[in-house]
Each structure stands twice: as C-alpha cells, then as structure tokens.
Amino acid sequence: MRYLVRDRMLAFHEEAWVETEHRQRLFKVNRKLLRLRTTFDFVDTEGRQMASIVKKALTFHHTILIKQDGENVGRISKRKFRIFGDRYKVTLRGGRRLRIAGNLWDREFDIADDSGTLAHISRRWFTIRDAYAIDVMSEPDWLLLVILAVCVDHIIEDREGEQLTNL
C-alpha cells in the first residue's frame, strides 16, 4: 500500500497530511513549537491523537521517542558523528529492532528488519519539494512505518537547517 505525506505550504506552524494513494486523508501531523523539546502529534480526521514523536533535546545521538497512549513504544536514533553514510536504528518495545538506511540526502531510504524491507520512502516521483511516498510492504506495521518515515524526514530537515546556519 502506498501512503503520501504532503506538507502544508505557507502554514503558520508546521503541518502535514498523511493520505492514501487515493488521496483519502488519514491523519494530520502537527508540530508543536516553542517547547524545550520538539513534538509532533499524529491526529486522525476525527481529532483523536494516534501517536506522537518527541525529539529529545541536548543528546549526543539524535534521538526521537515514539509514544502511543502516553507510553514509549519505540526509539529512533542516529549517531551524530559517522564516517561512512547515514544509518538509523530503531528499538521497539519488546526488543524488536529495525534499520533505516539508503540515500538520505536525496530522501530515498528503506526501513528493514532481519526478514527484509518493510517500507521504501521516496521523493523521486514528486515535483513538489514537500511531498513523498511511503510504500509499505508490511501492512500490520503501516502506522509505525509512516511514523518512522516522518521522524527521519524531520531529522534530515533539522540537519540541513543546522548546515545552513553554519555557513
């Protein structure tokens, strides 16, 4: 199944919609600003919070917590200093581990576990800068995989912003 993430342009605060490939809106991703931590809430079309991601402030590793119903269900982290390529690791409740790797500069990457690829994230087919596709191969995990794709996308945006301010 293919899901699309479309950032809302010209919004006062950061907002994106996750849609099916048939343009049916599933939920909105809201970024809460002016906090010590960066928080994104995943809210369905009826206003119920499905999940949230919280970027921890002041960590040596880029770390984002994934929460559902107030409980941590996973953690995504990236080593800040890495010589060869970008790679993220995901640790889920219960000990399950996932890997996220690929060409992150062009935002073409896969989410995989030991059994193989679970999802492929791509901006390749979109001319609009702020839209990307998530092709999910593991339907039971679709929500988690969409959340992870949004996490990595925002880590990359934060990193690009840091590089621009250092120029």
XYZ file of C-alpha atoms in Angstrom:
167
model
C 0.000 0.000 0.000
C 1.276 3.486 -0.784
C 0.856 6.381 1.625
C 1.610 10.014 0.778
C 2.894 12.688 3.130
C 2.172 16.223 1.978
C 3.451 19.214 3.923
C 1.054 22.119 4.053
C 2.764 25.087 2.472
C 2.507 28.606 3.880
C 1.164 27.399 7.223
C 1.900 29.355 10.416
C 3.074 26.190 12.120
C 4.397 23.034 10.546
C 1.643 20.702 9.456
C 1.469 17.738 7.092
C -1.242 15.336 5.975
C -0.812 11.585 5.544
C -3.065 10.278 2.796
C -3.694 7.007 0.999
C -2.630 6.746 -2.620
C -6.264 7.576 -3.472
C -5.953 10.953 -1.668
C -8.055 9.934 1.343
C -6.765 11.806 4.397
C -5.863 9.515 7.291
C -4.266 11.846 9.793
C -2.546 15.160 10.296
C 0.953 15.644 11.684
C 1.184 18.781 13.844
C 4.484 20.178 15.039
C 4.277 21.926 18.372
C 6.651 24.866 18.500
C 8.035 26.941 21.369
C 8.819 23.982 23.620
C 12.049 22.688 25.093
C 11.500 19.515 23.068
C 10.229 19.278 19.505
C 6.959 17.345 19.445
C 4.879 16.049 16.544
C 1.346 14.779 17.130
C -0.379 12.372 14.730
C -4.100 13.233 14.874
C -6.761 11.362 12.907
C -9.506 13.131 10.951
C -11.819 12.975 13.981
C -9.311 14.732 16.246
C -8.049 11.681 18.185
C -4.318 11.529 18.867
C -2.960 8.300 17.369
C 0.706 8.782 18.301
C 3.356 11.383 18.982
C 7.058 11.709 18.417
C 9.283 13.672 20.752
C 12.777 14.808 19.825
C 14.908 14.799 22.931
C 16.893 17.981 23.462
C 20.633 18.070 24.115
C 21.575 14.483 23.300
C 24.857 13.251 21.838
C 22.917 10.986 19.480
C 19.902 12.326 17.581
C 17.151 10.516 19.490
C 13.409 10.589 18.920
C 10.883 8.791 21.125
C 7.689 7.332 19.657
C 4.709 7.354 22.006
C 1.227 5.877 21.811
C -1.321 6.290 24.608
C 1.338 8.049 26.718
C 3.750 5.085 26.633
C 7.063 4.813 24.816
C 6.705 2.251 22.046
C 9.987 2.918 20.299
C 13.122 4.950 19.909
C 14.915 6.032 16.743
C 18.490 7.213 16.996
C 21.369 8.206 14.760
C 24.932 8.649 15.711
C 25.816 12.304 15.318
C 29.343 11.551 14.095
C 29.577 8.815 11.488
C 32.315 8.476 8.883
C 30.582 6.328 6.244
C 26.961 7.121 5.371
C 23.847 7.654 7.405
C 22.113 4.913 9.262
C 19.435 4.976 11.896
C 18.494 2.278 14.328
C 15.056 1.727 15.781
C 14.425 -0.101 19.035
C 10.803 -1.033 19.678
C 9.056 -2.101 22.844
C 9.594 -5.827 23.224
C 13.144 -5.692 21.830
C 12.364 -5.702 18.081
C 14.987 -3.802 16.085
C 14.712 -2.086 12.706
C 17.272 -0.429 10.420
C 16.804 2.664 8.269
C 19.355 3.150 5.512
C 19.693 4.464 1.985
C 20.455 7.696 0.205
C 19.164 10.018 2.880
C 20.479 13.155 1.154
C 18.017 12.520 -1.713
C 15.492 11.090 0.751
C 15.411 7.634 -0.771
C 15.615 5.081 2.023
C 14.305 1.748 3.283
C 13.070 0.554 6.649
C 14.013 -3.080 7.233
C 14.300 -5.783 9.843
C 16.026 -9.173 9.717
C 13.311 -10.550 7.417
C 13.803 -7.847 4.760
C 12.438 -4.490 3.610
C 9.260 -3.328 5.348
C 8.878 0.053 3.610
C 10.521 2.227 0.959
C 10.385 6.027 1.258
C 10.873 8.150 -1.852
C 10.614 11.733 -3.077
C 11.659 10.631 -6.578
C 8.233 10.788 -8.220
C 7.220 14.156 -6.796
C 7.993 17.526 -8.302
C 6.653 19.272 -5.222
C 9.503 19.510 -2.718
C 7.333 18.849 0.311
C 5.686 15.567 -0.670
C 6.920 11.992 -0.501
C 5.637 8.446 -0.823
C 5.872 5.593 1.658
C 5.445 2.179 0.051
C 4.565 -0.212 2.880
C 5.182 -3.931 2.382
C 4.154 -4.917 5.933
C 0.530 -3.835 6.439
C 0.267 -4.744 10.143
C 3.058 -2.211 10.825
C 1.798 0.557 8.492
C 1.275 3.226 11.182
C 4.671 2.625 12.787
C 6.395 2.722 9.387
C 4.719 6.019 8.463
C 5.749 7.487 11.833
C 9.360 6.363 11.296
C 9.407 7.935 7.818
C 8.198 11.251 9.262
C 10.861 11.012 12.013
C 13.715 10.525 9.556
C 12.398 13.246 7.242
C 12.412 15.764 10.103
C 15.848 14.678 11.346
C 17.147 15.344 7.825
C 15.409 18.752 7.699
C 16.896 19.686 11.081
C 20.352 18.635 9.902
C 20.013 20.671 6.684
C 18.927 23.682 8.774
C 21.978 23.277 11.033
C 24.288 23.141 7.995
C 22.758 26.322 6.535
C 23.208 28.230 9.807
C 26.854 27.141 9.998
C 27.671 28.714 6.598
